[in-house]
Amino acid sequence: DQQVKQNSPSLSVQEGRISILNCDYTNSMFDYFLWYKKYPAEGPTFLISISSIKDKNEDGRFTVFLNKSAKHLSLHIVPSQPGDSAVYFCAARTMEYGNKLVFGAGTILRVKS
Amino acid sequence: DAGVTQSPTHLIKTRGQHVTLRCSPISGHKSVSWYQQVLGQGPQFIFQYYEKEERGRGNFPDRFSARQFPNYSSELNVNALLLGDSALYLCASSPPGVYTQYFGPGTRLTVL
């Protein structure tokens, strides 16, 4: 039961351009959404989050947009840098079964210089 | 400040054996969660502990158990290991009242 889906396994972007990573969810009980970045042999690193009562949150080069009616969120990275190359996971929080995060399968981002 | 630490980094076991993984949360964080990540998938929730009490359990068999100690560190135990238990086991901590979870580097478990 994939409640959080990242339908693009990979994305390739030129340095300096915008990277847009997408995520869809099905559970209307999700109330908080997060993006994590993961390098090989490391744990996920928290990037940015958004509450379900907002539609946008910005932190430097990273902006997350939430469209509740479409059950869709996206992460925009502007401008993209080669160091952004990593696996990006979308996660959603629910109080069902405790303070649990439900993750998507991830999107591999490659930023070409 | 030190982040979440996990030990050991890597572990190789054979089928049927038992394993204990350890996690120390960020100072001041009272909640610890465990996740399993297999190749090509996102992390899957196993357990959450807060103030030494289990607050959540994912869809994992009873072979998986955990506990949290008075200093908020935690152990994940897996009995009767199967080949399918081979994965990266991640520990995450969060401070009181905050939804964001901060992850450690993980323990890579290989079951032969």
XYZ file of C-alpha atoms in Angstrom:
225
model
C 0.000 0.000 0.000
C 2.035 2.909 -1.321
C 0.525 5.941 0.356
C 3.363 8.191 -0.803
C 4.555 7.946 -4.393
C 7.454 9.473 -6.218
C 6.759 8.523 -9.797
C 10.045 9.720 -11.290
C 12.893 7.349 -10.389
C 15.454 9.828 -11.695
C 15.889 13.392 -12.906
C 18.799 15.035 -14.697
C 19.224 18.827 -14.644
C 21.873 21.256 -15.852
C 23.752 23.231 -13.220
C 22.103 26.607 -12.567
C 18.673 25.494 -13.762
C 15.644 24.593 -11.671
C 15.116 21.072 -10.324
C 11.513 20.067 -9.637
C 10.869 16.870 -7.694
C 7.321 15.631 -7.350
C 5.428 13.560 -4.827
C 1.820 12.332 -4.636
C 0.003 10.955 -1.617
C -3.287 9.211 -0.966
C -3.879 9.426 2.797
C -5.865 12.524 3.776
C -4.741 12.001 7.410
C -1.225 13.213 6.596
C -0.691 16.532 8.347
C 2.988 17.303 7.818
C 5.281 16.727 4.858
C 9.067 16.606 4.671
C 11.816 16.294 2.107
C 15.053 14.479 2.845
C 18.250 14.197 0.840
C 20.395 11.079 0.985
C 23.951 10.496 -0.167
C 25.301 6.937 -0.499
C 26.454 5.405 2.801
C 24.795 8.182 4.819
C 21.477 8.565 6.552
C 18.759 10.867 5.170
C 19.356 14.557 5.845
C 16.360 16.780 6.560
C 15.906 19.548 3.973
C 12.589 21.291 4.373
C 9.060 20.656 5.623
C 5.546 22.008 5.297
C 2.442 21.770 7.421
C -0.818 20.753 5.790
C -2.291 24.168 6.673
C 0.190 25.940 4.375
C 0.739 25.804 0.630
C 4.319 27.013 0.391
C 7.489 27.045 2.460
C 10.807 28.493 1.410
C 14.335 28.039 2.756
C 17.136 29.474 0.684
C 17.351 27.633 -2.633
C 14.659 25.146 -1.576
C 10.902 25.718 -1.834
C 8.201 23.155 -1.133
C 4.709 23.558 -2.567
C 1.660 21.685 -1.283
C -1.570 21.238 -3.250
C -3.969 19.526 -0.834
C -6.836 19.206 -3.282
C -4.576 17.319 -5.691
C -2.728 15.520 -2.862
C 0.510 16.622 -4.468
C 3.671 18.282 -3.261
C 6.811 19.368 -5.036
C 10.311 20.470 -4.135
C 11.939 23.212 -6.211
C 15.695 23.726 -6.077
C 16.902 26.966 -7.646
C 19.623 27.235 -8.810
C 20.660 23.589 -8.905
C 24.264 22.796 -8.003
C 26.357 19.641 -8.611
C 26.441 19.050 -4.834
C 22.659 18.643 -4.932
C 23.118 15.319 -6.736
C 21.627 12.759 -4.353
C 18.490 10.702 -3.726
C 15.548 12.819 -2.576
C 12.811 11.302 -0.448
C 9.388 12.747 0.149
C 7.857 11.786 3.523
C 4.543 12.378 5.213
C 3.640 12.254 8.867
C 0.599 10.646 10.399
C -0.472 10.124 13.967
C -1.773 6.718 12.964
C 0.540 4.118 14.551
C 2.417 6.856 16.391
C 4.477 9.728 15.010
C 5.313 7.725 11.936
C 6.859 8.957 8.699
C 5.739 7.318 5.463
C 8.329 7.618 2.706
C 8.210 7.536 -1.055
C 10.677 5.384 -2.984
C 12.914 8.335 -3.791
C 14.075 10.221 -6.870
C 17.709 10.255 -7.963
C 18.717 13.797 -8.918
C 21.770 14.341 -11.089
C 22.959 17.896 -11.585
C 25.329 18.164 -14.523
C 28.027 20.821 -14.617
C 26.316 19.275 18.518
C 26.591 15.582 17.854
C 23.981 14.074 15.582
C 22.258 10.732 15.937
C 24.837 7.965 16.295
C 24.375 4.303 15.484
C 26.478 1.228 16.061
C 27.765 -0.870 14.532
C 28.231 0.613 11.055
C 28.185 -2.736 9.317
C 27.216 -6.210 10.443
C 27.248 -9.618 8.805
C 25.135 -12.411 10.291
C 23.890 -15.810 9.163
C 20.286 -16.980 8.959
C 18.739 -17.858 12.306
C 21.055 -15.655 14.335
C 20.062 -12.722 16.499
C 21.234 -9.108 16.141
C 21.170 -6.007 18.345
C 21.530 -2.537 16.840
C 22.139 0.543 18.958
C 21.209 4.197 18.648
C 21.979 7.355 20.605
C 19.688 10.295 19.872
C 20.628 13.934 19.626
C 20.983 15.493 23.093
C 17.594 16.718 24.292
C 15.624 14.466 21.947
C 13.326 12.088 23.786
C 11.744 10.298 20.843
C 13.521 7.589 18.859
C 12.186 5.827 15.778
C 13.557 2.890 13.796
C 13.239 2.393 10.038
C 14.309 -0.321 7.627
C 15.478 0.647 4.145
C 15.967 -1.979 1.452
C 17.612 -1.168 -1.841
C 15.429 0.844 -4.195
C 12.812 1.710 -1.579
C 12.222 4.433 0.946
C 12.637 3.808 4.674
C 9.862 1.723 6.258
C 8.731 2.501 9.805
C 9.411 -0.210 12.396
C 8.990 1.349 15.869
C 8.715 4.628 17.709
C 9.593 5.120 21.381
C 8.997 8.156 23.532
C 9.987 8.401 27.175
C 10.770 4.645 27.178
C 7.273 3.696 26.004
C 6.381 2.236 22.622
C 4.246 4.771 20.790
C 4.010 3.128 17.406
C 4.733 -0.102 15.588
C 4.915 -0.743 11.869
C 3.970 -3.849 9.943
C 6.900 -6.018 10.995
C 6.841 -9.508 12.536
C 7.286 -10.176 16.247
C 10.902 -11.143 15.560
C 11.539 -7.405 15.677
C 11.585 -5.745 19.092
C 13.019 -2.597 20.579
C 13.428 -0.728 23.800
C 14.450 2.710 25.002
C 16.627 3.351 28.021
C 16.421 6.106 30.675
C 19.116 8.096 28.799
C 16.846 7.909 25.676
C 19.218 5.651 23.744
C 17.591 2.696 22.067
C 18.185 -0.846 20.887
C 16.570 -2.702 18.018
C 16.624 -6.482 18.291
C 15.912 -8.911 15.483
C 15.617 -12.646 16.205
C 15.785 -15.622 13.844
C 17.301 -13.578 11.030
C 16.104 -14.184 7.478
C 17.858 -13.310 4.222
C 15.148 -10.698 3.667
C 16.223 -8.827 6.798
C 19.291 -7.613 4.931
C 18.867 -3.858 4.802
C 20.015 -0.493 6.096
C 18.550 0.100 9.554
C 18.050 3.748 10.362
C 17.457 5.389 13.698
C 15.903 8.843 13.941
C 15.299 11.163 16.866
C 13.111 14.201 17.390
C 12.713 16.748 20.171
C 9.467 17.089 22.136
C 6.656 18.703 20.165
C 8.520 18.635 16.841
C 7.469 16.435 13.927
C 10.784 16.505 12.078
C 12.919 13.422 12.597
C 16.714 13.538 12.312
C 18.412 10.424 11.057
C 21.629 8.687 11.955
C 23.994 7.158 9.376
C 22.422 3.720 9.696
C 23.633 0.184 10.283
C 24.079 -1.968 7.192
C 22.984 -5.514 8.062
C 23.816 -8.374 5.725
C 22.290 -11.787 6.394
C 23.986 -14.721 4.648
